[in-house]
Structures are given as C-alpha cells and as structure tokens.
mmCIF file of C-alpha atoms in Angstrom:
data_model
loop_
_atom_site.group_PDB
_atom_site.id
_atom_site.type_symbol
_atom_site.label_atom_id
_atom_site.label_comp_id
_atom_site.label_asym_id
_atom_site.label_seq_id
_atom_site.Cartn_x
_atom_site.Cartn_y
_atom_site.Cartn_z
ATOM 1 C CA UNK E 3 0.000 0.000 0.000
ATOM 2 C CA UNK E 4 1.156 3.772 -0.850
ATOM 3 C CA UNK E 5 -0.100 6.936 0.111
ATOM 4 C CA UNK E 6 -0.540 9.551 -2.394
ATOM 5 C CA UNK E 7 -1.725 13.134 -3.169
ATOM 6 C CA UNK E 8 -2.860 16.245 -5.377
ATOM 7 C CA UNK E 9 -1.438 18.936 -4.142
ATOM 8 C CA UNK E 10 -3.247 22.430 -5.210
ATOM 9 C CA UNK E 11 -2.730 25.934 -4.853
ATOM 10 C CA UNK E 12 -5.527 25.535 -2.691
ATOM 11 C CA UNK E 13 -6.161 22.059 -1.281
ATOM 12 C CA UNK E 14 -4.651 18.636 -0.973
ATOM 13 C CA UNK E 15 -6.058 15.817 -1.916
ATOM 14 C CA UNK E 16 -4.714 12.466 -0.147
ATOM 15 C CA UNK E 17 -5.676 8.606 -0.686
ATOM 16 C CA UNK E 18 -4.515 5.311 -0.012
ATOM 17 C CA UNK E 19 -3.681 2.547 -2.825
ATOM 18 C CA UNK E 20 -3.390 -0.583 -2.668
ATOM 19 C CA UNK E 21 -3.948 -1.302 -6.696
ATOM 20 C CA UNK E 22 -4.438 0.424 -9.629
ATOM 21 C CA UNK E 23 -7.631 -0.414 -9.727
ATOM 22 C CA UNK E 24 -8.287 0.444 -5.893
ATOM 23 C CA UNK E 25 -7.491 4.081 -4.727
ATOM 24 C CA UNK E 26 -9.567 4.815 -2.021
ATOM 25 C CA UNK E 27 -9.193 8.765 -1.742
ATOM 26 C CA UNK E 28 -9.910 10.591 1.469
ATOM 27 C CA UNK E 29 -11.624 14.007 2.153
ATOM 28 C CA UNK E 30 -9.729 17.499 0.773
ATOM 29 C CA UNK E 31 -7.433 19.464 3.336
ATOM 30 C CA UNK E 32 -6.442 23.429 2.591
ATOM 31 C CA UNK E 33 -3.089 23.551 1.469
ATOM 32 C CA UNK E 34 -0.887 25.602 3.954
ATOM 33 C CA UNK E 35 0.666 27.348 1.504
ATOM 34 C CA UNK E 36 3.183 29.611 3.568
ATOM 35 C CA UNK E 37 4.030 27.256 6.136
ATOM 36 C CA UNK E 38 6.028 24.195 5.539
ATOM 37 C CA UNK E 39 5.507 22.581 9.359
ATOM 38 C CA UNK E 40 1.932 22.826 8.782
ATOM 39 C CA UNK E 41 2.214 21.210 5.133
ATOM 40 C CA UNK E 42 4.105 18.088 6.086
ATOM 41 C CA UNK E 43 1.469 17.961 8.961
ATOM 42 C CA UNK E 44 -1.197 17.835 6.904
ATOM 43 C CA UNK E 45 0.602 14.954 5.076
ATOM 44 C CA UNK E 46 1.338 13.557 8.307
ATOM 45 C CA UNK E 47 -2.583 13.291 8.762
ATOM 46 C CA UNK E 48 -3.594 11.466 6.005
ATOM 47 C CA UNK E 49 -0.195 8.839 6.440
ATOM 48 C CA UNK E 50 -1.387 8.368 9.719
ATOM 49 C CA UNK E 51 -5.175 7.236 8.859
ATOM 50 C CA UNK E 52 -3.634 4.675 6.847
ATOM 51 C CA UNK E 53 -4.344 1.048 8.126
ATOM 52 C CA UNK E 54 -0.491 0.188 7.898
ATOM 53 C CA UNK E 55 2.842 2.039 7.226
ATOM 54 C CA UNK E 56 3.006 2.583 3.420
ATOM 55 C CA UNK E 57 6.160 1.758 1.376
ATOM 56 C CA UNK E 58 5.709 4.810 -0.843
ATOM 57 C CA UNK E 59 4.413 8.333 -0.572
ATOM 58 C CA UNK E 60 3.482 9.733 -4.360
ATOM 59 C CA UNK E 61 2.815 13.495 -4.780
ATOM 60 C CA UNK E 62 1.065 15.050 -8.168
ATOM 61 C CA UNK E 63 2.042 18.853 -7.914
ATOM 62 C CA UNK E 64 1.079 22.173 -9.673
ATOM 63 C CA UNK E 65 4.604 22.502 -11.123
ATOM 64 C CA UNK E 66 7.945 21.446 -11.936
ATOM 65 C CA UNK E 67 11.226 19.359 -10.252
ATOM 66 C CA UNK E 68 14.155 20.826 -12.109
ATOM 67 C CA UNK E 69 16.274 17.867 -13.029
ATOM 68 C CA UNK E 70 19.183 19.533 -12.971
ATOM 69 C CA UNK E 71 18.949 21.036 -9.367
ATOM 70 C CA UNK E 72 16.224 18.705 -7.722
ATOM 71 C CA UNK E 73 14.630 21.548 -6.987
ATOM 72 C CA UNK E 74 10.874 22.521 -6.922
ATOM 73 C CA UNK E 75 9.525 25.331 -9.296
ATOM 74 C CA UNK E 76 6.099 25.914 -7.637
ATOM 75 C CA UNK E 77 4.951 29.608 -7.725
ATOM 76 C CA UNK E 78 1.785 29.068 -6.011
ATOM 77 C CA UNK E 79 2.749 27.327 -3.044
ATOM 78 C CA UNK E 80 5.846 29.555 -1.388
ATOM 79 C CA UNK E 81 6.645 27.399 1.178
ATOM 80 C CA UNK E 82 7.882 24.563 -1.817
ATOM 81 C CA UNK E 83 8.971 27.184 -4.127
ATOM 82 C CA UNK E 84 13.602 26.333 -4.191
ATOM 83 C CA UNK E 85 13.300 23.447 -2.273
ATOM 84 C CA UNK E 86 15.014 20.083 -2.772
ATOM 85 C CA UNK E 87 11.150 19.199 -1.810
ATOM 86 C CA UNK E 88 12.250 14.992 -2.297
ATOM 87 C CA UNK E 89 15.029 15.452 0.141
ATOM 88 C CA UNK E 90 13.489 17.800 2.202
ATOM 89 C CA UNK E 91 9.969 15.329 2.458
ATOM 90 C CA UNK E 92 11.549 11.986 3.283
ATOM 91 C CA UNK E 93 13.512 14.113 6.055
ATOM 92 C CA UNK E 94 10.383 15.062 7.265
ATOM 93 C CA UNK E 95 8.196 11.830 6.720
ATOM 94 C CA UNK E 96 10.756 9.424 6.733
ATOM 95 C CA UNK E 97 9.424 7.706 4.002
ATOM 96 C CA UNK E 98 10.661 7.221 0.284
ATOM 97 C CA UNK E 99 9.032 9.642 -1.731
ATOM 98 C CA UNK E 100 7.977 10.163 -5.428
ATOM 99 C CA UNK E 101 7.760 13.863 -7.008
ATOM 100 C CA UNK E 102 5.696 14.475 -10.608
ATOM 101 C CA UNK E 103 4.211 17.154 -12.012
ATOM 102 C CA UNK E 104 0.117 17.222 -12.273
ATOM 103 C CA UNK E 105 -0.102 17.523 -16.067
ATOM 104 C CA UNK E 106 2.443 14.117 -16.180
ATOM 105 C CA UNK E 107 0.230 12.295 -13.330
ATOM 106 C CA UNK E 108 -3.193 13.112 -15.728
ATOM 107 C CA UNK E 109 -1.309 11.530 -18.874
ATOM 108 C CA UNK E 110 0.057 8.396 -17.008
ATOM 109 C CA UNK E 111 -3.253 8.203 -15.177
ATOM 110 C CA UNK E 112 -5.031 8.314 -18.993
ATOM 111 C CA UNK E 113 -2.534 6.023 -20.502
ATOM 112 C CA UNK E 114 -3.021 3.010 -17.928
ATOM 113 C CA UNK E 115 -6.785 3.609 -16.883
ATOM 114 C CA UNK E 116 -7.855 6.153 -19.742
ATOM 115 C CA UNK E 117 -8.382 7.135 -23.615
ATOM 116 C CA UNK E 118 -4.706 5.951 -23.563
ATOM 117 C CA UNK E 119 -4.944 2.310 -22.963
ATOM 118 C CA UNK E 120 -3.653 0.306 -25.897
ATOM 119 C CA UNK E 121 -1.489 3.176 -27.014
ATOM 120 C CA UNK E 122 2.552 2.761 -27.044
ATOM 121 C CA UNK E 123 2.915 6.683 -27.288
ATOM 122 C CA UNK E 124 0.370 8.847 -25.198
ATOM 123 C CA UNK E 125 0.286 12.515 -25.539
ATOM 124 C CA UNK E 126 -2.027 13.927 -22.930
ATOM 125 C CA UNK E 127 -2.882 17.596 -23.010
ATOM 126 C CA UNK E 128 -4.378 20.430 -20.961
ATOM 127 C CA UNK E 129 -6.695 23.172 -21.778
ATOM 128 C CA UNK E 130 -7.945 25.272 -19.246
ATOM 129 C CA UNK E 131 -6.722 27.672 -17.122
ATOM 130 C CA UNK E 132 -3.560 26.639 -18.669
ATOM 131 C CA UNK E 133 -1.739 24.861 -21.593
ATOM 132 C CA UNK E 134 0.287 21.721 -20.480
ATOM 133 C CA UNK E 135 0.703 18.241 -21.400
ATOM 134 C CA UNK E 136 3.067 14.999 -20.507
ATOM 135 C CA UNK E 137 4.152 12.182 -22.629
ATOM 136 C CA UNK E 138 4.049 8.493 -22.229
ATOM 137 C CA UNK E 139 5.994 6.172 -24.047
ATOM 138 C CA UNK E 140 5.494 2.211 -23.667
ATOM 139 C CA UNK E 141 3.704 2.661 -20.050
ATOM 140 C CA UNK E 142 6.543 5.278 -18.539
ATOM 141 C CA UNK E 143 6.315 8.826 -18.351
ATOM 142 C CA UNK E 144 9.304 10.569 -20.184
ATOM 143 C CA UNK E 145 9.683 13.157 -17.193
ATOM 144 C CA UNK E 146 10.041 10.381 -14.354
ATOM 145 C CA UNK E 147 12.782 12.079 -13.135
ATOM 146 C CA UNK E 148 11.209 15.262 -13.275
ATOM 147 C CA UNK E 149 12.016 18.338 -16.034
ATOM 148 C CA UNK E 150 9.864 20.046 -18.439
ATOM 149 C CA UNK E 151 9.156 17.376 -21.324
ATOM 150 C CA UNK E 152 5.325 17.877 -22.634
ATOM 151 C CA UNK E 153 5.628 21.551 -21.955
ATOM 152 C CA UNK E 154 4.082 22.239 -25.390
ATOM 153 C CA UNK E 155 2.530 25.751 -23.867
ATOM 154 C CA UNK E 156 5.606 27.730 -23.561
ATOM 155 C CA UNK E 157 7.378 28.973 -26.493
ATOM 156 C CA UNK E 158 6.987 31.597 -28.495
ATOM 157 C CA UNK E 159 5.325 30.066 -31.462
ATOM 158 C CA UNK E 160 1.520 31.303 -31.785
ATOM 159 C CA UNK E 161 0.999 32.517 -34.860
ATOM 160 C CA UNK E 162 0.417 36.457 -35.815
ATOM 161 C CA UNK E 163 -1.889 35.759 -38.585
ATOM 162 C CA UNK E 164 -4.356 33.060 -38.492
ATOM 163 C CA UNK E 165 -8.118 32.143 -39.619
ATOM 164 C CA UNK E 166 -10.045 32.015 -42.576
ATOM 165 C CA UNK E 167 -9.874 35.006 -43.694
ATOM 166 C CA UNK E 168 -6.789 35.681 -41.321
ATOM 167 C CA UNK E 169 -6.595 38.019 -38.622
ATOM 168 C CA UNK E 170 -3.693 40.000 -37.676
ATOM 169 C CA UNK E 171 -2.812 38.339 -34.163
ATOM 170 C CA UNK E 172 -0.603 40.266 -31.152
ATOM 171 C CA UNK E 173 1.937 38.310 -29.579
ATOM 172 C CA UNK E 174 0.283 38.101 -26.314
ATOM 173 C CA UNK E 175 2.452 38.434 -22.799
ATOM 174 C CA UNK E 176 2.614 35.256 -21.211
ATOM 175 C CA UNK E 177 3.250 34.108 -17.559
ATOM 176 C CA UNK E 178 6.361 32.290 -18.320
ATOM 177 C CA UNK E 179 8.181 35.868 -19.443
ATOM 178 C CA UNK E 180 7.799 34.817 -23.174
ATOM 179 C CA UNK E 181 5.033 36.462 -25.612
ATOM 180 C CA UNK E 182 3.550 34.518 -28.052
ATOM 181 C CA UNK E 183 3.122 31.086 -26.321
ATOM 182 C CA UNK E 184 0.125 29.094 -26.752
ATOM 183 C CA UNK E 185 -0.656 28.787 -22.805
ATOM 184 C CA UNK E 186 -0.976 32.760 -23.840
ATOM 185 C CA UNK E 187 -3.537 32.450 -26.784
ATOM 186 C CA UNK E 188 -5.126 29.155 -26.390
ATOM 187 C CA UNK E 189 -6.055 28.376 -22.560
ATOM 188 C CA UNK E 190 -9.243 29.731 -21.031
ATOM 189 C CA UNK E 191 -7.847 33.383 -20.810
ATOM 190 C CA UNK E 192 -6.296 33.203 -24.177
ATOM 191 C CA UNK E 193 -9.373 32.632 -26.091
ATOM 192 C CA UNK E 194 -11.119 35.784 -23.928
ATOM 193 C CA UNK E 195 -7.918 37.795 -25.119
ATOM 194 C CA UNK E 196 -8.416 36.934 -29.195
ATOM 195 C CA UNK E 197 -12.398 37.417 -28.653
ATOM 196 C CA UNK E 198 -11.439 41.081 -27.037
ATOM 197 C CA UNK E 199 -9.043 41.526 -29.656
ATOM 198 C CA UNK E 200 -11.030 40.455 -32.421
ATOM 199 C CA UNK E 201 -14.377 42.128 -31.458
ATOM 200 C CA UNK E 202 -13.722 44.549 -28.651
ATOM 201 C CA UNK E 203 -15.627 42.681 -26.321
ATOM 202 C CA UNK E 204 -14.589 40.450 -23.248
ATOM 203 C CA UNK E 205 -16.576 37.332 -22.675
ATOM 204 C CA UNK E 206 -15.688 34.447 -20.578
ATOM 205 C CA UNK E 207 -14.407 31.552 -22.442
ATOM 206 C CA UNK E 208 -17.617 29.245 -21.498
ATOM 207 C CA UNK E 209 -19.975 32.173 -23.228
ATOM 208 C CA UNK E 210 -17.640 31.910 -26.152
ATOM 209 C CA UNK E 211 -17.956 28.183 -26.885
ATOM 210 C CA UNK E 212 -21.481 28.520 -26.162
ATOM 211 C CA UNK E 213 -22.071 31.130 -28.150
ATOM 212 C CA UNK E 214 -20.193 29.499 -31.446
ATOM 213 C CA UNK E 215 -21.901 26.343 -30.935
ATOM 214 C CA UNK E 216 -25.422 28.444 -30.563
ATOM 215 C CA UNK E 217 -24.210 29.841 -34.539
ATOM 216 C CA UNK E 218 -23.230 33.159 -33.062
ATOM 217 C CA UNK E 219 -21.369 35.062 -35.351
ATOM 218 C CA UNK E 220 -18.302 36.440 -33.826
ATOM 219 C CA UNK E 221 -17.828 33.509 -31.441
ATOM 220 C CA UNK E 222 -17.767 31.487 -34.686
ATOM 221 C CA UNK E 223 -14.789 33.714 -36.181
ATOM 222 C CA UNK E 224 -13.247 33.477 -32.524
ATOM 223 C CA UNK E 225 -12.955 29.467 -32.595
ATOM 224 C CA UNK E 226 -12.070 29.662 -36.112
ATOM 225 C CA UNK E 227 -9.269 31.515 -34.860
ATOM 226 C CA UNK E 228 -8.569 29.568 -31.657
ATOM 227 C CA UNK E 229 -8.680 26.400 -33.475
ATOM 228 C CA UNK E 230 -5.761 27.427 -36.302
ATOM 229 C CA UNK E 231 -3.490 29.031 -33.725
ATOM 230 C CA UNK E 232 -3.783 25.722 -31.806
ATOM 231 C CA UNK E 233 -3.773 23.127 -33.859
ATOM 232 C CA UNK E 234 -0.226 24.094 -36.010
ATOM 233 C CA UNK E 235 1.901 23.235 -32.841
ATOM 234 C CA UNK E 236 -0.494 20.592 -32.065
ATOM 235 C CA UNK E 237 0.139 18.719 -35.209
ATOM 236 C CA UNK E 238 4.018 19.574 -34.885
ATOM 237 C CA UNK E 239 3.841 17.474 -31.434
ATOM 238 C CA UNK E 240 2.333 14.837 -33.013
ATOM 239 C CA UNK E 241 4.721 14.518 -35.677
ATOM 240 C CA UNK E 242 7.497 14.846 -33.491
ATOM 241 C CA UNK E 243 6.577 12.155 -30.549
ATOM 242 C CA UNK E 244 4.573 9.637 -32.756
ATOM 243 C CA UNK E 245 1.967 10.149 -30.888
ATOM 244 C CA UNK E 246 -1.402 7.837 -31.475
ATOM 245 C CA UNK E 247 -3.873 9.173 -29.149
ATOM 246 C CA UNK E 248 -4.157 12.840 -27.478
ATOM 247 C CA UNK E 249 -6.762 12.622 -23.893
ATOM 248 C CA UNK E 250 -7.331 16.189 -23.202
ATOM 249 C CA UNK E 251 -8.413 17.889 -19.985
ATOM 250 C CA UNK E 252 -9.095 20.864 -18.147
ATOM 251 C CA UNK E 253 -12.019 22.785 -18.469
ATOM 252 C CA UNK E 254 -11.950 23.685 -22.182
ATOM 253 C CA UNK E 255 -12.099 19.774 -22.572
ATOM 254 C CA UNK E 256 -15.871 19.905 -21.260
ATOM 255 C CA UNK E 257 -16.609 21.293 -24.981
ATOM 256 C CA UNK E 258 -16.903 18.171 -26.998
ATOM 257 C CA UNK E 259 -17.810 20.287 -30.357
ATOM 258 C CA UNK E 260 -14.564 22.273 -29.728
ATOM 259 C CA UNK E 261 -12.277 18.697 -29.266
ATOM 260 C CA UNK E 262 -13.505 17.825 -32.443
ATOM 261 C CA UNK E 263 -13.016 20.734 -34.646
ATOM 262 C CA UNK E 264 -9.382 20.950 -32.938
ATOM 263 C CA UNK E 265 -9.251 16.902 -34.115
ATOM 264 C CA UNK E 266 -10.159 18.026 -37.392
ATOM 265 C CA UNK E 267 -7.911 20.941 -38.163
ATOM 266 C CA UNK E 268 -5.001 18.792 -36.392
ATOM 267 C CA UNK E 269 -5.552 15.618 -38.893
ATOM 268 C CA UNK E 270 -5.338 17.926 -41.751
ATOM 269 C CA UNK E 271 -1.967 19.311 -40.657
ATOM 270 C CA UNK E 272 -0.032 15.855 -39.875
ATOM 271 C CA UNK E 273 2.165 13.511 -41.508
ATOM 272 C CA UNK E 274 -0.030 9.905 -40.863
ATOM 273 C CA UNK E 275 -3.569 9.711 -41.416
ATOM 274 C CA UNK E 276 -5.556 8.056 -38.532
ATOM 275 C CA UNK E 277 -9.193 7.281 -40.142
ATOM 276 C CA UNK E 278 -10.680 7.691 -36.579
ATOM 277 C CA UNK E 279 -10.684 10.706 -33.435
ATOM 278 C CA UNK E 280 -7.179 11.392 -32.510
ATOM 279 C CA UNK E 281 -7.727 14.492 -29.930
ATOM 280 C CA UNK E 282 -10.060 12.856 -27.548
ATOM 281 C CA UNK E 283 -11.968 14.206 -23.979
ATOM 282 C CA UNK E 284 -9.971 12.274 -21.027
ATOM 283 C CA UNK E 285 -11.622 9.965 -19.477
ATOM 284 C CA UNK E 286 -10.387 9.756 -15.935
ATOM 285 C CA UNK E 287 -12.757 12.576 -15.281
ATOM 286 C CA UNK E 288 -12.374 12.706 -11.258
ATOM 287 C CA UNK E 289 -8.573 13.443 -9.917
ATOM 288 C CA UNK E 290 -6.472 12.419 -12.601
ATOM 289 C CA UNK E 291 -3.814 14.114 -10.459
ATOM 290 C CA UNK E 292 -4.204 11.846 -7.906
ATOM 291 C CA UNK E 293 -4.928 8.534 -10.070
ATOM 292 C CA UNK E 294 -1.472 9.231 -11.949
ATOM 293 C CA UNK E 295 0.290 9.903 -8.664
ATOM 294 C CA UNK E 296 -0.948 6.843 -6.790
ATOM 295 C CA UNK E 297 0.092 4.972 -10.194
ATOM 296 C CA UNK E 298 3.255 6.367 -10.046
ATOM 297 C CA UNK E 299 3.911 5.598 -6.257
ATOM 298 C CA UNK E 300 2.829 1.643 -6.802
ATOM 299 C CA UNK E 301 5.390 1.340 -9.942
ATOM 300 C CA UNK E 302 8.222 3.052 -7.841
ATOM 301 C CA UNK E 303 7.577 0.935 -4.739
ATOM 302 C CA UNK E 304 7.253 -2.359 -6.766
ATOM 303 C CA UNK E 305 10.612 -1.472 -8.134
#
C-alpha cells in the first residue's frame, strides 16, 4: 500500500492505494501554503489514517522538479517554491518519496486507466486555465525524473496571422516571461484575449464556446481563430513524438464540439492519417492528479 496526493494551490487531496484499480481517496485538506511545518502535517494526517505504514508516498504537484537542481519550481505554493522538496519530504516523513508534475500524473493516469490504454505513445494535453501536457511512451512517463518534457505551452510560437480570412494576431504576454506562447492564446484566458481583440468585447471563455456552438457570429470567427493558432503546434507534437492518441483535460475539454473541430484541423496538418478521433476528452474525469500519482507511487515501490 502507498499513500498519495494532489497537491493544489488551494487544497490537498490524499488517498490510499493498494492497486491500480483500488485508490480509495480521502476528504480534501487546505493547502498551507506559507508554512512548511503545517504542510508536512497535513501529510502527516492522512499517512497516519492509513491502516499500515506505506512503502511509498506519491505526490502530483502544480509545477515542476528541475532535473538539474532537484529543486521545486512551484509559484503558487511559497513554502515549496527552491526546495530540494524529495530530500526535504523523506527528512520530514521518513518515508521514500515520489515527485511528478500534475499535467504528467493526468497523462500516465489516462494512458493506464484512460483514452490511452492500448497506445505505445500517449500525448495527454491540458486546456484550461492553462496549456500543459506529458508524454508516455510504452507505459513510462518521459519526465520520471522530473524536467519540463510535454511543456508544449511555452514557447513563443503562436501565430500572428491566423483564420479564414486571417486576422492579424498580437503576440500576447505570457506568464512564463515569453510572448507569443500558446498557454498565452489558447487556454481559457487566451481565447477571452483573441475574442477582445477580435471584437472589442470580453466574454468568458464558457460564453464563447457557447455562443459558437449556438451559430453566433463572432464567437464562430473566434474558434475559427482559436482552433488554427492551436492546432499548427499541435500537429508539430504529433509529428514529433509519434503520438497515437491525445486525452485532453481541463475545463476547455468539457466542450466536446470544440475537441472535435481541434481533431479536425489537427488531422489535416499531420504527416499519418488516422481514419478515426485522434484528440479525444480524457476519461479519468475525477482526480487524474491523484490517479497518476498513486500509479506512479505503486510502480516506484514495486521497483
């Protein structure tokens, strides 16, 4: 049995697995987010409701273990942000403990339990608040020892002219530093920022899906937008990881229409032709964060 967890911005979510197949997750704590003694407690709490001492502890987490440094990148949570958070946790646990990063715990959770199973090379993407992704290959995430593979968001690639006709397209400031990434122009935020600077109006990304699939006009011109600047980069990281299936999440991914538009403009734009849905809604609809953690956590303690 391992213990594993979600950690949020704003809560942790804990479980205990025995199997892949039985995760048994527990209630939601707040995540002390400032205060390092009260976050290992709050680890501490759910370890300790466990029915035996696990062999493992597996964390999903909103961000990134450098590889290089072993250290965290975690904005939101300041009281993770530089540490050697592995080192730092089994000190404080004394327990062995796994580290990956949420978008990589949703792909291997979709590749084992998900729209992945079957598939040799998994690309799993996010679309929401967002842009992320992780990659599978033959059951193992490529970023098991942490690193920024499947970070398909950041660069500064969106295009400056796109749609049919095409519009003239800023390159939009993104968190990262950068302008022009996609997390920029194509999360949930991004596609407010083309609709404002398409039609001078700001509407939340759920009105603007609903609107295009309603027939609205300038919601229409804002997806056929969205969709081009998307699905160029898209179709490059198909091309360039073989991938066979794409599970997408985040909120964006509640739009079915939209996943299959972005299916279709990505098919036309790659090398193999598929003859059936290649950008697909994830199925692991309920903590994927979690799933892929605790899967993570029973491969490393089997090893």
């Amino acid at each position: 049995m391992i213990v594993c967890f979600d950690i949020g911005g704003t809560a942790i979510k804990g479980g205990h697995a025995y199997a892949s197949q039985d995760i048994r997750a527990l209630p939601r704590l707040p995540t002390p987010a400032n205060d390092f003694e009260a976050f290992t407690a709050c680890l501490r709490q759910v370890i300790g409701a466990a029915e035996a001492k696990p062999r493992q502890i597996a964390l999903s987490i909103c961000g990134i273990i450098d590889a290089q440094t072993g250290k965290a990148v975690i904005a939101n949570i300041p009281c993770l942000h530089g540490r050697a958070l592995q080192e730092d946790l089994e000190a404080a646990l004394g327990l062995p403990v796994l580290i990956a990063n949420d978008a990589d715990c949703f792909v291997l959770a979709e590749a084992e339990l998900g729209a992945g199973r079957g598939h040799s090379v998994v690309f799993g993407i996010i679309l929401g608040t967002g842009v992320g992704g992780g990659l599978v290959v033959n059951g193992a995430l490529i970023n098991e020892h942490g690193g920024f593979a499947g970070e398909w968001g950041h660069a500064p690639v969106a295009a400056t002219s796109a749609g049919t006709p095409p519009a003239s397209l800023p390159r939009f400031q993104c968190g990262c530093g950068q302008h022009g990434c996609i997390d920029a122009t194509c999360s949930a935020r991004g596609m407010e920022r083309l609709h404002q600077h398409l039609h001078g109006e700001m509407l939340s990304s759920e009105n603007i899906v609903q609107g295009w699939i309603a027939g609205d006009e300038a919601c229409k011109r804002s997806i056929d937008v969205y969709v081009d600047v998307l699905s160029a980069p898209l179709a490059l990281c198909v091309n360039l990881t073989g991938a066979t299936i794409i599970p997408v999440g985040g909120g964006l991914s509640n739009a079915v229409p939209l996943l299959e538009e972005i299916d279709k403009a990505v098919q036309a734009r790659i090398l193999r032709p598929f003859g059936r849905p290649l950008i697909v809604q994830a199925q692991c609809r309920m903590e994927p964060g979690l799933i892929g953690a605790a899967l993570a956590g029973l491969r490393a303690s089997r090893a």
